[in-house]
Short mmCIF file of C-alpha atoms in Angstrom, two decimals:
data_model
loop_
_atom_site.label_atom_id
_atom_site.label_comp_id
_atom_site.label_asym_id
_atom_site.label_seq_id
_atom_site.Cartn_x
_atom_site.Cartn_y
_atom_site.Cartn_z
CA MET A 1 92.42 47.32 81.77
CA ALA A 2 95.88 48.58 83.13
CA ILE A 3 97.45 52.04 81.99
CA GLU A 4 101.05 52.93 81.78
CA ALA A 5 102.32 55.41 79.90
CA TYR A 6 105.74 57.86 80.67
CA ILE A 7 106.02 61.51 79.84
CA ARG A 8 109.15 63.21 79.40
CA LEU A 9 110.06 66.99 78.50
CA SER A 10 112.19 67.57 76.30
CA PHE A 11 114.69 70.86 75.52
CA ASN A 12 112.17 71.66 73.06
CA ASP A 13 108.59 71.52 74.96
CA GLU A 14 108.23 68.59 73.07
CA ILE A 15 106.53 65.66 74.81
CA GLU A 16 107.09 61.66 73.62
CA LEU A 17 104.96 59.46 75.82
CA THR A 18 105.43 55.96 76.20
CA GLY A 19 103.64 53.09 77.45
CA HIS A 20 100.81 50.32 77.50
CA ILE A 21 97.28 50.59 77.89
CA GLY A 22 95.74 46.53 78.30
CA ASP A 23 97.53 44.42 76.34
CA ALA A 24 98.18 47.79 73.47
CA THR A 25 101.59 49.46 73.63
CA PHE A 26 100.75 53.84 73.19
CA THR A 27 103.41 55.95 71.72
CA ALA A 28 102.66 59.13 71.04
CA ALA A 29 105.26 62.59 70.76
CA SER A 30 103.66 66.69 71.48
CA ARG A 31 104.99 69.34 68.92
CA THR A 32 104.45 72.59 70.11
CA THR A 33 104.57 75.86 67.71
CA ARG A 34 103.34 79.65 68.47
CA ARG A 35 100.09 79.04 66.79
CA ALA A 36 98.89 74.89 67.45
CA ILE A 37 100.28 71.93 69.88
CA SER A 38 99.47 68.65 68.42
CA VAL A 39 100.16 65.32 69.27
CA ALA A 40 99.93 62.27 67.88
CA GLY A 41 100.88 58.54 68.20
CA GLU A 42 99.72 55.35 68.36
CA VAL A 43 97.83 53.14 70.78
CA GLY A 44 98.29 49.64 69.93
CA GLY A 45 98.92 50.48 65.65
CA MET A 46 94.98 52.52 65.73
CA ALA A 47 96.13 56.42 65.07
CA ALA A 48 95.44 58.95 67.75
CA ASN A 49 96.58 62.65 67.54
CA LEU A 50 94.67 66.11 68.76
CA SER A 51 95.35 69.24 67.18
CA ILE A 52 95.52 72.31 69.96
CA ARG A 53 95.22 75.60 68.44
CA ARG A 54 96.87 77.96 71.01
CA LEU A 55 95.13 81.40 71.29
CA ARG A 56 95.28 83.66 74.19
CA LEU A 57 91.34 83.08 74.54
CA ARG A 58 89.88 80.48 77.22
CA HIS A 59 89.19 78.48 75.31
CA LEU A 60 90.96 75.67 73.07
CA PRO A 61 89.37 74.81 69.74
CA VAL A 62 90.56 71.37 69.80
CA LYS A 63 89.92 69.02 66.19
CA GLY A 64 91.22 65.28 65.27
CA GLU A 65 91.35 61.04 65.53
CA VAL A 66 91.12 59.00 68.29
CA MET A 67 91.65 54.77 67.19
CA SER A 68 88.92 55.52 63.43
CA GLN A 69 86.75 58.64 65.87
CA PRO A 70 86.28 61.68 64.53
CA VAL A 71 87.11 64.30 67.64
CA SER A 72 85.98 67.60 68.62
CA GLY A 73 85.78 70.09 70.89
CA THR A 74 87.62 72.45 73.45
CA ILE A 75 89.83 73.01 75.84
CA LEU A 76 89.45 75.07 78.92
CA LEU A 77 92.12 75.21 81.05
CA ARG A 78 91.66 76.74 84.83
CA SER A 79 93.36 76.62 88.48
CA GLY A 80 95.71 73.83 86.41
CA SER A 81 92.75 71.50 85.70
CA LEU A 82 92.49 71.53 81.76
CA VAL A 83 88.68 70.01 80.93
CA PHE A 84 87.77 68.73 77.49
CA ASP A 85 84.06 69.08 76.19
CA GLY A 86 83.55 67.98 72.71
CA PHE A 87 82.73 64.49 70.95
CA ALA A 88 84.26 61.67 69.86
CA GLY A 89 82.13 60.27 66.59
CA ASP A 90 78.69 61.19 68.53
CA GLU A 91 79.30 60.23 71.88
CA PRO A 92 79.92 63.47 74.29
CA LEU A 93 82.48 63.91 75.92
CA ARG A 94 84.01 65.70 79.00
CA TYR A 95 87.60 64.54 80.76
CA ARG A 96 88.91 66.85 83.23
CA LEU A 97 92.29 66.15 84.39
CA SER A 98 92.51 67.92 88.02
CA ALA A 99 95.56 69.87 89.21
CA GLU A 100 95.41 67.25 91.63
CA GLY A 101 95.65 64.75 89.33
CA ALA A 102 92.93 62.84 89.09
CA CYS A 103 91.27 62.42 85.94
CA THR A 104 87.19 62.02 84.80
CA ASN A 105 84.88 61.93 82.03
CA HIS A 106 80.72 63.27 83.04
CA ASP A 107 82.37 63.99 86.58
CA LEU A 108 83.29 59.91 86.58
CA ASP A 109 85.98 58.71 88.11
CA LEU A 110 87.98 56.80 85.44
CA GLY A 111 90.77 55.21 88.28
CA VAL A 112 93.97 56.68 86.27
CA ARG A 113 95.99 60.16 88.01
CA VAL A 114 98.87 61.78 86.71
CA ILE A 115 101.57 62.44 88.61
CA ALA A 116 102.89 65.45 87.55
CA GLN A 117 106.91 66.33 87.87
CA ALA A 118 109.45 68.94 86.66
CA PHE A 119 110.62 66.61 83.69
CA TYR A 120 109.39 63.10 84.13
CA SER A 121 106.17 61.91 84.41
CA GLU A 122 103.10 59.68 83.97
CA ILE A 123 99.93 58.77 84.53
CA VAL A 124 99.10 55.26 86.65
CA GLY A 125 95.95 53.06 87.26
CA SER A 126 93.20 51.57 85.21
CA VAL A 127 90.66 52.74 83.17
CA ASP A 128 87.25 50.78 81.59
CA ARG A 129 87.75 51.93 77.98
CA ILE A 130 91.15 52.46 76.14
CA PRO A 131 89.49 55.36 73.97
CA ASP A 132 89.19 57.31 77.60
CA ALA A 133 92.93 56.31 78.32
CA ALA A 134 94.25 57.46 74.90
CA MET A 135 92.07 60.79 75.04
CA ILE A 136 93.60 61.40 78.65
CA ALA A 137 96.94 60.87 77.15
CA LEU A 138 96.61 63.15 73.92
CA LEU A 139 94.96 65.67 76.54
CA LEU A 140 98.30 65.40 79.06
CA PRO A 141 100.74 67.12 76.53
CA VAL A 142 98.21 70.62 76.88
CA ARG A 143 97.94 71.12 80.37
CA LEU A 144 101.66 70.06 80.70
CA ALA A 145 102.30 73.25 78.00
CA ARG A 146 100.09 75.81 79.57
CA GLN A 147 101.59 74.06 82.90
CA HIS A 148 104.88 75.77 81.81
CA ASP A 149 103.51 78.19 80.24
CA ALA A 150 101.83 80.03 83.89
#
């Protein structure tokens, strides 16, 4: 199913996401504080949200809920790439958003690319599962925020 999501950066480092994942409408917005980045939204009426603690350490703890599944794990940022290791329910996840734009789960290409620009970015491509597309979209504001911090 196709994913088209558009990302707009606002003046306060908040990121708004809108688009479609298959036939489902996707919306989300990020909020950044000194201690955390939170991304809250919905996919086709189902909640999707992550909270990421903003520590100066290498690993950022993550918790949230995506489409009725509890999500937990850690994020590692390295050379412009973001790697999320964690779980959605009992399912192990390992997402990577590379600096070149490719997105993978357990090193399998999801067929989705992130095209990051200064004030306006987008996610384009197609993906087999809606939760994969939702996770990529929720993780993207974290990558963009950290890229902006660097």
